[in-house]
Amino acid sequence: MSQTAGQSLSQMATKAINRPVPDYLDGLNGEQREAVETLEGPVLVLAGAGTGKTRVLTTRIAHILNEGVASSWNILAVTFTNKAAFEMKERIGQLVGCTVEGMPWLGTFHAICVKILRRHAELVDLKSGFTILDTDDQIRLLKQIIKAENIDEKRWPARHLASLLDRWKNRGLVPSKVPAGEAYTFANGKGAELYEAYQKRLKELNAVDFGDILLECLRLFQEHNDVLKEYQNRFRYMLVDEYQDTNVAQYLWLRLLAQGTHNVCCVGDDDQSIYGWRGAEVDNILRFEKDFPGAKVIRLEQNYRSTGHILAAASALIAHNSERLGKTLHTNIGDGDKVLLRGCWDHEEEARNISDQIEQLQREQHSFEDMAVLVRASSQMRAIEDRFVTIGLPYRVIGGPRFYERMEIKDAIAYFEVVFNNANDLKFERIINTPKRGLGEASLRPVYEYARAKSISLVDSARTLINTEELRPAARNSITKLMDQFDHWQQMAKMMSHTELAQIILDESGYTAMWQKDKSPQAPGRLDNLKELIRFMDEFDTMAAFLEHVSLVMDTDSGNDGERVSLMTLHSAKGLEFDTVFLPGWEEGLFPHQRSLDESGQTGLEEERRLAYVGITRAKKRATISFAQNRLTHGQWQTSMPSRFIDELPADHVDVMESLSFGSPSHSLKPQRMSSRETVAEDIYSEPRWNRHKAQRKITTIEGKARRIKKVHKSAYETGERVFHQKFGYGHITTIEGDKLTIDFEKAGEKRVVESFVEKPQST
DNA sequence: GGGCGTTGCGTTTTT
DNA sequence: CGCAACGCCC
């Protein structure tokens, strides 16, 4: 479908009213259709695995627009991950037939809350340009606070406090509301006190952490009824994806908004709630009908993904959980193959069996792309990878350390942040001595002391002190040189593109050279990542746009370069599907994980069982579950029992495969073939396995991401028009040059900004 | 400030 | 066992 550029969703919608039968409803089953068409009042869509959840969500939005009951900017649609948000935008675009620039309130909880907070920052003691701290910055800050309070850092590590604060924030608790008993769990009663000190410090830095983004937005709504009313009025229809993953703060936030029109539609699956350990509250979905009176509950039970045996096995397993709303999934794809179950002597044999089965499937013309190995813990990946590397089987690891979490990427971004926003103390601390400039703790002490005494930023403190005798000559020279460099880069920013400047900063600061000199095996990869970062930056118009993006979007896509088997944890597999799925490591202690049982008892067990359910339901056609009698853990051989989940599988839907070496350490290398067509397929696979490309662990790239960001060329604004900018506030456009606007701001004066950063004033 | 030895820990991950 | 974080010494 091609659309005239600039045509908005609302125009589309208005036009569509005259269309007789909306074709987007075609092919929906009864329940899906009901979920799409029940627009008024609270709706809970219980969407089982593979029942077309995303389709319902996106079609519902298309329906709202098509019916003309609300405009795109009156629809709030929240997701948990950026990936999910992008996918939704893409699919709505396909349905409605135009770009999604017109869905300003579709995004992650965090992205939407940041947007709201930037508009009303002063009301929660922030300034609109506040920075968002990542976990590293947060820990660094907490360390300083713990130290300042004279608490033993050893006994009370900052990361423990960080996770404690996180849990409080997830529950919507501000320092004053932390229950006394819990406040005493850290540093002999200093918990709440430290929380308060930390929040105070954040305000001084004009910063928020991830938890605050939600909490402050919630506080904004709670304490400023006029603001709440404004948003209740704005959001005529609200949609929430993966509702089972919401935490208390998100629930409270949503409930406040839903008190407006009550048109809130939550989509989720209680059986797939696997993030309890990071604050998700299954109870939110279980309690929905009580929380939202008059709610309609619609169950999607028609599964379009898996064959009968797989679905039956998964359903029987999850039926052992008591805390669930209950669904009966059915499929009409046919019975298909039974779930395979295999016991192995040890994890090495388990890995061999998996690779043998993969090769057999490959001979039968199945693509590696359609196969995945899903593990409970990443420590299991080692054995699998070792085997794949040995036989040269191409594979890719999904998840793992994300691009923006890599040290070199964070360092590089810290440089850019300091150059463009030199008040950013935490980023400054990160790079002041990276690469080594002889600026250790001792040399910098006067800088810290002066900054604290005068309540100024570290950069300003450093700039003052280099003109005095406070610093040792070596440190003074070193800092002077660095400050001159910052000045130099700031000057250059006006003369060249942000990508060129980024390269210059990395080179002139000695950062690139630092990794070039480094002889560790990771160093070349890190240099590649830096190149990748700069290539990615090119997709943004300005450095500021880029930096705003990275502070929220910590997500990467892996490129598709050739067919590979996917290897990932069960957690990262949620939402994905594969023809063939391997589920190794179903042993007591590993799955269900001992720690989960110890820490959360029955609740923990049920969450583990949901994880098992998620695993099985990823499979469209084939699922193989396996367990090993012996496993090397922490360098110790351990013997374990098959998982209790195996006993819970229904015998009728499972085939038990006898492993030749099972029960004895005979290490039979004879492959266990499952298919009788081995000889027929032999010529298809005439090349020996070592002729294939050597498998390499994939370095995650961000190419996938880059594709999605479009550059805006044609201006949607006119000279003289009044616009709003998140940092500078309101102003009038004086000049337009391509996508760059010169705006005379009412408060900030004349600035040159990029078009994508301004918006039309609100007309509510 | 850097290098090296010791210690402790070891599930899942997004924003 | 393998790694990361910390502390001590030069």
CSV table of C-alpha atoms in Angstrom, one decimal, chain A residues 357-760:
chain,number,residue,atom,x,y,z
A,357,GLN,CA,19.5,-34.3,15.6
A,358,ILE,CA,20.1,-30.9,14.1
A,359,GLU,CA,22.3,-32.4,11.4
A,360,GLN,CA,19.8,-35.1,10.7
A,361,LEU,CA,17.1,-32.4,10.3
A,362,GLN,CA,19.4,-30.4,8.0
A,363,ARG,CA,19.8,-33.5,5.8
A,364,GLU,CA,16.0,-33.5,5.5
A,365,GLN,CA,16.1,-30.0,4.2
A,366,HIS,CA,15.2,-28.1,7.4
A,367,SER,CA,16.9,-24.8,7.8
A,368,PHE,CA,19.1,-23.9,10.8
A,369,GLU,CA,17.1,-20.7,11.1
A,370,ASP,CA,14.1,-22.7,12.2
A,371,MET,CA,15.9,-24.4,15.1
A,372,ALA,CA,16.7,-23.2,18.5
A,373,VAL,CA,18.3,-24.5,21.7
A,374,LEU,CA,16.7,-22.9,24.8
A,375,VAL,CA,18.5,-23.2,28.1
A,376,ARG,CA,17.6,-22.3,31.7
A,377,ALA,CA,20.9,-20.7,32.6
A,378,SER,CA,23.6,-19.3,30.3
A,379,SER,CA,26.2,-21.6,32.0
A,380,GLN,CA,24.6,-24.4,30.0
A,381,MET,CA,25.6,-22.7,26.8
A,382,ARG,CA,29.2,-23.6,27.2
A,383,ALA,CA,28.8,-27.3,26.5
A,384,ILE,CA,26.4,-26.6,23.6
A,385,GLU,CA,28.7,-24.1,22.0
A,386,ASP,CA,31.8,-26.3,22.4
A,387,ARG,CA,30.0,-29.0,20.5
A,388,PHE,CA,28.8,-26.7,17.8
A,389,VAL,CA,32.3,-25.2,17.4
A,390,THR,CA,33.9,-28.6,17.2
A,391,ILE,CA,31.7,-29.8,14.4
A,392,GLY,CA,31.4,-26.4,12.7
A,393,LEU,CA,27.7,-26.0,13.1
A,394,PRO,CA,26.7,-22.4,12.5
A,395,TYR,CA,24.9,-20.9,15.5
A,396,ARG,CA,24.2,-17.5,17.0
A,397,VAL,CA,23.8,-16.6,20.6
A,398,ILE,CA,20.8,-14.4,21.3
A,399,GLY,CA,20.9,-12.1,24.3
A,400,GLY,CA,24.1,-11.9,26.3
A,401,PRO,CA,25.7,-8.6,26.9
A,402,ARG,CA,24.0,-6.0,24.8
A,403,PHE,CA,25.7,-3.5,22.6
A,404,TYR,CA,25.2,-0.5,24.8
A,405,GLU,CA,26.3,-2.4,27.8
A,406,ARG,CA,29.7,-3.1,26.5
A,407,MET,CA,32.5,-1.2,28.2
A,408,GLU,CA,33.9,0.4,25.1
A,409,ILE,CA,30.5,1.6,24.0
A,410,LYS,CA,29.7,3.1,27.4
A,411,ASP,CA,33.1,4.8,27.5
A,412,ALA,CA,32.7,6.3,24.0
A,413,ILE,CA,29.2,7.6,24.9
A,414,ALA,CA,30.6,9.0,28.1
A,415,TYR,CA,33.0,11.1,26.1
A,416,PHE,CA,30.2,12.4,23.9
A,417,GLU,CA,28.1,13.2,26.9
A,418,VAL,CA,30.8,15.2,28.5
A,419,VAL,CA,31.6,17.1,25.4
A,420,PHE,CA,27.9,17.9,24.8
A,421,ASN,CA,26.7,18.2,28.4
A,422,ASN,CA,29.8,18.9,30.5
A,423,ALA,CA,27.8,19.0,33.7
A,424,ASN,CA,27.5,15.2,33.6
A,425,ASP,CA,29.6,14.2,36.6
A,426,LEU,CA,29.1,10.5,36.4
A,427,LYS,CA,30.1,10.3,32.8
A,428,PHE,CA,33.1,12.6,33.5
A,429,GLU,CA,34.3,10.3,36.2
A,430,ARG,CA,34.1,7.3,33.9
A,431,ILE,CA,36.4,8.8,31.3
A,432,ILE,CA,38.7,11.2,33.1
A,433,ASN,CA,41.3,8.5,33.5
A,434,THR,CA,40.4,6.3,30.6
A,435,PRO,CA,42.8,6.0,28.8
A,436,LYS,CA,45.2,6.5,31.7
A,437,ARG,CA,46.2,10.1,32.1
A,438,GLY,CA,47.9,9.8,35.5
A,439,LEU,CA,44.7,11.0,37.1
A,440,GLY,CA,44.0,8.6,39.9
A,441,GLU,CA,42.0,9.1,43.0
A,442,ALA,CA,44.8,11.0,44.8
A,443,SER,CA,45.4,13.4,42.0
A,444,LEU,CA,41.8,14.2,41.6
A,445,ARG,CA,40.9,14.6,45.3
A,446,PRO,CA,41.1,18.4,45.2
A,447,VAL,CA,38.7,18.4,42.2
A,448,TYR,CA,36.2,16.4,44.1
A,449,GLU,CA,36.5,18.5,47.3
A,450,TYR,CA,36.2,21.8,45.5
A,451,ALA,CA,33.2,20.6,43.5
A,452,ARG,CA,31.5,19.4,46.7
A,453,ALA,CA,32.3,22.6,48.7
A,454,LYS,CA,31.0,24.9,45.9
A,455,SER,CA,28.2,22.6,44.7
A,456,ILE,CA,29.5,22.8,41.2
A,457,SER,CA,30.1,20.1,38.6
A,458,LEU,CA,33.4,18.2,38.4
A,459,VAL,CA,34.2,19.8,35.1
A,460,ASP,CA,33.7,23.3,36.4
A,461,SER,CA,35.7,22.4,39.5
A,462,ALA,CA,38.6,21.1,37.4
A,463,ARG,CA,38.5,24.2,35.2
A,464,THR,CA,38.8,26.5,38.2
A,465,LEU,CA,41.5,24.5,39.9
A,466,ILE,CA,43.9,24.3,36.9
A,467,ASN,CA,44.4,28.0,37.3
A,468,THR,CA,45.5,27.6,40.9
A,469,GLU,CA,48.2,25.8,42.8
A,470,GLU,CA,45.8,23.2,44.4
A,471,LEU,CA,46.8,20.4,42.1
A,472,ARG,CA,50.1,18.6,41.7
A,473,PRO,CA,51.9,19.9,38.6
A,474,ALA,CA,51.5,16.5,36.7
A,475,ALA,CA,47.8,16.3,37.4
A,476,ARG,CA,47.4,20.0,36.6
A,477,ASN,CA,49.0,19.6,33.2
A,478,SER,CA,47.1,16.5,32.5
A,479,ILE,CA,43.7,18.0,33.4
A,480,THR,CA,44.6,21.3,31.5
A,481,LYS,CA,45.3,19.2,28.4
A,482,LEU,CA,42.0,17.3,28.7
A,483,MET,CA,40.0,20.5,29.2
A,484,ASP,CA,41.7,22.1,26.2
A,485,GLN,CA,40.6,19.1,24.3
A,486,PHE,CA,37.0,19.4,25.4
A,487,ASP,CA,37.0,23.0,24.4
A,488,HIS,CA,38.5,22.1,21.1
A,489,TRP,CA,35.9,19.4,20.5
A,490,GLN,CA,33.1,21.7,21.5
A,491,GLN,CA,34.3,24.2,18.9
A,492,MET,CA,34.5,21.6,16.3
A,493,ALA,CA,31.0,20.5,16.9
A,494,LYS,CA,29.8,23.6,15.2
A,495,MET,CA,31.9,22.9,12.1
A,496,MET,CA,31.4,19.2,11.3
A,497,SER,CA,29.0,16.4,11.4
A,498,HIS,CA,28.5,14.6,14.7
A,499,THR,CA,29.9,11.4,13.3
A,500,GLU,CA,33.1,13.0,12.1
A,501,LEU,CA,33.4,14.6,15.5
A,502,ALA,CA,32.8,11.4,17.3
A,503,GLN,CA,35.6,9.7,15.4
A,504,ILE,CA,37.9,12.7,16.2
A,505,ILE,CA,37.1,12.5,19.9
A,506,LEU,CA,37.8,8.9,20.1
A,507,ASP,CA,41.1,9.3,18.2
A,508,GLU,CA,42.4,12.5,19.8
A,509,SER,CA,41.5,11.4,23.3
A,510,GLY,CA,43.7,8.4,22.9
A,511,TYR,CA,40.8,6.0,23.4
A,512,THR,CA,41.1,4.3,20.1
A,513,ALA,CA,44.9,4.0,20.6
A,514,MET,CA,44.3,2.4,24.0
A,515,TRP,CA,42.5,-0.5,22.4
A,516,GLN,CA,45.0,-0.7,19.5
A,517,LYS,CA,47.8,-1.1,22.0
A,518,ASP,CA,45.8,-3.7,24.0
A,519,LYS,CA,46.9,-7.2,23.1
A,520,SER,CA,44.0,-9.0,24.8
A,521,PRO,CA,41.9,-11.2,22.4
A,522,GLN,CA,38.8,-9.0,22.9
A,523,ALA,CA,40.5,-5.8,21.8
A,524,PRO,CA,39.9,-6.1,18.0
A,525,GLY,CA,36.2,-6.8,18.7
A,526,ARG,CA,36.0,-3.7,20.8
A,527,LEU,CA,37.5,-1.6,18.0
A,528,ASP,CA,34.9,-3.1,15.7
A,529,ASN,CA,32.1,-2.2,18.1
A,530,LEU,CA,33.3,1.4,18.2
A,531,LYS,CA,33.2,1.5,14.4
A,532,GLU,CA,29.7,0.1,14.5
A,533,LEU,CA,28.7,2.7,17.0
A,534,ILE,CA,29.8,5.5,14.7
A,535,ARG,CA,28.1,3.9,11.7
A,536,PHE,CA,24.9,3.7,13.8
A,537,MET,CA,25.2,7.4,14.9
A,538,ASP,CA,24.9,8.4,11.2
A,539,GLU,CA,21.3,7.4,11.4
A,540,PHE,CA,20.6,10.3,13.7
A,541,ASP,CA,20.6,13.9,12.7
A,542,THR,CA,22.5,15.2,15.7
A,543,MET,CA,24.6,14.1,18.6
A,544,ALA,CA,21.8,15.2,21.0
A,545,ALA,CA,19.3,13.0,19.2
A,546,PHE,CA,21.7,10.1,19.3
A,547,LEU,CA,22.4,10.5,23.0
A,548,GLU,CA,18.7,10.8,23.9
A,549,HIS,CA,18.1,7.6,22.0
A,550,VAL,CA,20.8,5.5,23.7
A,551,SER,CA,19.8,6.6,27.2
A,552,LEU,CA,16.5,4.7,26.8
A,553,VAL,CA,17.0,2.2,24.1
A,554,MET,CA,19.3,-0.5,25.3
A,555,ASP,CA,18.3,-3.0,22.6
A,556,THR,CA,20.0,-4.4,19.6
A,557,ASP,CA,19.2,-6.6,16.7
A,558,SER,CA,21.4,-9.2,15.4
A,559,GLY,CA,22.0,-9.1,11.7
A,560,ASN,CA,21.0,-12.0,9.5
A,561,ASP,CA,24.1,-13.3,7.9
A,562,GLY,CA,23.5,-16.9,6.8
A,563,GLU,CA,21.5,-19.6,8.4
A,564,ARG,CA,22.3,-20.4,12.0
A,565,VAL,CA,20.8,-22.3,14.8
A,566,SER,CA,19.8,-20.0,17.6
A,567,LEU,CA,21.0,-20.5,21.2
A,568,MET,CA,19.5,-18.5,24.0
A,569,THR,CA,18.0,-18.7,27.5
A,570,LEU,CA,14.3,-19.5,28.0
A,571,HIS,CA,13.7,-16.0,29.2
A,572,SER,CA,15.0,-14.4,25.9
A,573,ALA,CA,12.9,-16.9,23.9
A,574,LYS,CA,9.6,-15.5,25.1
A,575,GLY,CA,7.6,-14.2,22.2
A,576,LEU,CA,9.6,-16.2,19.6
A,577,GLU,CA,8.8,-19.4,17.7
A,578,PHE,CA,10.7,-22.1,15.9
A,579,ASP,CA,9.8,-25.3,14.0
A,580,THR,CA,12.2,-27.3,16.2
A,581,VAL,CA,13.1,-26.5,19.8
A,582,PHE,CA,15.6,-28.2,22.0
A,583,LEU,CA,15.2,-28.0,25.7
A,584,PRO,CA,18.2,-29.4,27.5
A,585,GLY,CA,19.0,-29.5,31.2
A,586,TRP,CA,15.7,-30.5,32.7
A,587,GLU,CA,17.2,-31.6,36.0
A,588,GLU,CA,16.2,-30.9,39.6
A,589,GLY,CA,18.3,-28.0,40.9
A,590,LEU,CA,18.9,-26.6,37.4
A,591,PHE,CA,15.3,-26.5,36.2
A,592,PRO,CA,13.5,-25.8,38.4
A,593,HIS,CA,16.5,-23.8,39.6
A,594,GLN,CA,17.4,-24.5,43.2
A,595,ARG,CA,17.8,-20.8,43.9
A,596,SER,CA,14.4,-20.0,42.7
A,597,LEU,CA,13.0,-22.7,45.1
A,598,ASP,CA,15.1,-21.5,48.0
A,599,GLU,CA,14.2,-17.9,47.6
A,600,SER,CA,10.6,-18.0,46.6
A,601,GLY,CA,9.3,-21.5,47.5
A,602,GLN,CA,6.0,-22.4,45.8
A,603,THR,CA,5.8,-19.1,44.0
A,604,GLY,CA,9.2,-19.7,42.6
A,605,LEU,CA,8.4,-23.2,41.5
A,606,GLU,CA,5.3,-22.0,39.7
A,607,GLU,CA,7.3,-19.4,37.9
A,608,GLU,CA,9.8,-22.0,36.9
A,609,ARG,CA,7.0,-24.1,35.6
A,610,ARG,CA,5.7,-21.2,33.5
A,611,LEU,CA,9.2,-21.0,32.1
A,612,ALA,CA,9.0,-24.6,31.1
A,613,TYR,CA,5.6,-23.9,29.5
A,614,VAL,CA,7.1,-21.0,27.6
A,615,GLY,CA,9.9,-23.3,26.4
A,616,ILE,CA,7.6,-26.0,25.0
A,617,THR,CA,5.2,-23.6,23.5
A,618,ARG,CA,8.0,-22.0,21.4
A,619,ALA,CA,7.9,-25.1,19.2
A,620,LYS,CA,5.8,-25.3,16.1
A,621,LYS,CA,6.5,-28.8,15.0
A,622,ARG,CA,9.2,-30.5,17.1
A,623,ALA,CA,10.3,-30.3,20.7
A,624,THR,CA,13.0,-32.3,22.3
A,625,ILE,CA,13.5,-32.2,26.1
A,626,SER,CA,16.6,-33.8,27.6
A,627,PHE,CA,18.3,-34.2,30.9
A,628,ALA,CA,21.8,-35.3,32.0
A,629,GLN,CA,22.6,-37.5,34.9
A,630,ASN,CA,25.9,-35.8,35.4
A,631,ARG,CA,26.9,-32.3,34.9
A,632,LEU,CA,30.1,-30.3,35.6
A,633,THR,CA,29.0,-27.3,37.7
A,634,HIS,CA,31.5,-24.8,39.2
A,635,GLY,CA,34.2,-27.3,38.3
A,636,GLN,CA,32.5,-30.0,40.3
A,637,TRP,CA,30.8,-33.0,38.9
A,638,GLN,CA,27.3,-33.3,40.1
A,639,THR,CA,24.7,-36.0,39.7
A,640,SER,CA,21.1,-35.0,39.6
A,641,MET,CA,17.6,-36.3,39.2
A,642,PRO,CA,15.4,-35.6,36.2
A,643,SER,CA,13.3,-32.6,36.7
A,644,ARG,CA,9.9,-33.0,38.3
A,645,PHE,CA,8.5,-31.2,35.3
A,646,ILE,CA,9.4,-34.4,33.3
A,647,ASP,CA,7.1,-36.4,35.5
A,648,GLU,CA,4.4,-33.9,34.9
A,649,LEU,CA,4.4,-34.4,31.1
A,650,PRO,CA,1.6,-36.6,29.9
A,651,ALA,CA,2.9,-39.9,28.7
A,652,ASP,CA,0.4,-40.0,25.7
A,653,HIS,CA,2.1,-37.1,24.1
A,654,VAL,CA,5.7,-38.0,24.8
A,655,ASP,CA,8.1,-40.4,23.1
A,656,VAL,CA,11.0,-41.5,25.2
A,657,MET,CA,14.2,-41.9,23.3
A,658,GLU,CA,16.7,-44.4,24.6
A,659,SER,CA,20.1,-43.1,24.6
A,660,LEU,CA,22.7,-45.8,23.8
A,661,SER,CA,25.0,-44.7,26.6
A,662,PHE,CA,22.4,-43.7,29.1
A,663,GLY,CA,23.1,-45.2,32.5
A,664,SER,CA,26.7,-46.0,31.8
A,665,PRO,CA,29.8,-43.8,31.1
A,666,SER,CA,30.5,-45.7,27.9
A,667,HIS,CA,30.7,-42.5,25.8
A,668,SER,CA,29.4,-44.1,22.8
A,669,LEU,CA,30.2,-41.9,19.9
A,670,LYS,CA,27.8,-43.7,17.6
A,671,PRO,CA,25.3,-41.0,16.6
A,672,GLN,CA,21.7,-41.8,17.5
A,673,ARG,CA,19.8,-41.2,14.3
A,674,MET,CA,16.1,-40.7,14.6
A,675,SER,CA,15.2,-41.0,11.0
A,676,SER,CA,15.2,-44.1,8.8
A,677,ARG,CA,15.8,-41.9,5.7
A,678,GLU,CA,19.4,-41.4,6.6
A,679,THR,CA,20.8,-43.2,3.6
A,680,VAL,CA,18.5,-41.4,1.2
A,681,ALA,CA,19.5,-38.0,2.5
A,682,GLU,CA,23.2,-38.9,2.5
A,683,ASP,CA,24.0,-37.4,-0.9
A,684,ILE,CA,22.3,-34.1,0.0
A,685,TYR,CA,24.8,-33.8,2.7
A,686,SER,CA,27.8,-35.1,0.8
A,687,GLU,CA,30.2,-32.5,2.1
A,688,PRO,CA,31.8,-33.4,5.4
A,689,ARG,CA,30.8,-31.2,8.2
A,690,TRP,CA,34.2,-29.7,8.6
A,691,ASN,CA,33.8,-28.2,5.1
A,692,ARG,CA,31.2,-25.9,6.4
A,693,HIS,CA,31.9,-22.5,7.5
A,694,LYS,CA,33.6,-22.5,10.9
A,695,ALA,CA,31.0,-21.4,13.4
A,696,GLN,CA,31.8,-18.2,15.1
A,697,ARG,CA,30.1,-16.6,18.0
A,698,LYS,CA,28.1,-13.8,16.5
A,699,ILE,CA,29.1,-10.3,17.5
A,700,THR,CA,25.8,-8.6,17.9
A,701,THR,CA,25.3,-5.7,15.6
A,702,ILE,CA,22.8,-2.9,15.5
A,703,GLU,CA,22.2,-3.0,11.7
A,704,GLY,CA,18.6,-4.1,12.3
A,705,LYS,CA,17.9,-1.1,14.3
A,706,ALA,CA,19.4,1.4,12.0
A,707,ARG,CA,17.1,0.5,9.2
A,708,ARG,CA,14.1,1.7,11.1
A,709,ILE,CA,15.1,5.3,11.7
A,710,LYS,CA,14.1,7.5,8.9
A,711,LYS,CA,15.6,10.9,8.2
A,712,VAL,CA,13.0,13.6,7.8
A,713,HIS,CA,13.6,15.9,4.8
A,714,LYS,CA,10.4,17.7,4.1
A,715,SER,CA,9.5,20.1,6.8
A,716,ALA,CA,6.1,19.8,8.4
A,717,TYR,CA,6.4,23.3,9.8
A,718,GLU,CA,6.1,26.8,8.6
A,719,THR,CA,8.0,29.9,9.5
A,720,GLY,CA,6.4,31.8,12.3
A,721,GLU,CA,4.7,28.7,13.6
A,722,ARG,CA,4.7,28.2,17.4
A,723,VAL,CA,6.3,24.9,18.5
A,724,PHE,CA,7.3,23.1,21.6
A,725,HIS,CA,10.8,21.7,22.3
A,726,GLN,CA,11.4,19.3,25.2
A,727,LYS,CA,14.5,21.1,26.4
A,728,PHE,CA,13.9,24.7,25.4
A,729,GLY,CA,10.1,25.0,25.8
A,730,TYR,CA,7.9,27.1,23.5
A,731,GLY,CA,9.1,29.3,20.7
A,732,HIS,CA,8.5,30.6,17.2
A,733,ILE,CA,10.2,29.4,14.0
A,734,THR,CA,12.3,32.1,12.4
A,735,THR,CA,14.0,30.1,9.6
A,736,ILE,CA,13.8,26.6,8.1
A,737,GLU,CA,16.7,25.0,6.4
A,738,GLY,CA,16.1,21.4,5.4
A,739,ASP,CA,15.4,19.6,8.7
A,740,LYS,CA,17.1,22.3,10.8
A,741,LEU,CA,14.9,24.9,12.3
A,742,THR,CA,16.0,28.2,13.9
A,743,ILE,CA,13.6,28.9,16.7
A,744,ASP,CA,13.3,32.0,18.9
A,745,PHE,CA,12.4,30.4,22.2
A,746,GLU,CA,10.5,32.3,24.8
A,747,LYS,CA,12.8,31.4,27.6
A,748,ALA,CA,16.0,30.0,26.0
A,749,GLY,CA,16.4,32.6,23.2
A,750,GLU,CA,17.4,31.7,19.6
A,751,LYS,CA,18.5,28.1,19.0
A,752,ARG,CA,19.1,25.9,16.0
A,753,VAL,CA,17.4,22.6,16.4
A,754,VAL,CA,16.5,19.6,14.4
A,755,GLU,CA,12.9,19.3,13.3
A,756,SER,CA,12.3,15.9,14.8
A,757,PHE,CA,12.9,17.5,18.2
A,758,VAL,CA,10.1,19.9,18.2
A,759,GLU,CA,6.4,19.3,18.2
A,760,LYS,CA,3.2,21.2,17.5
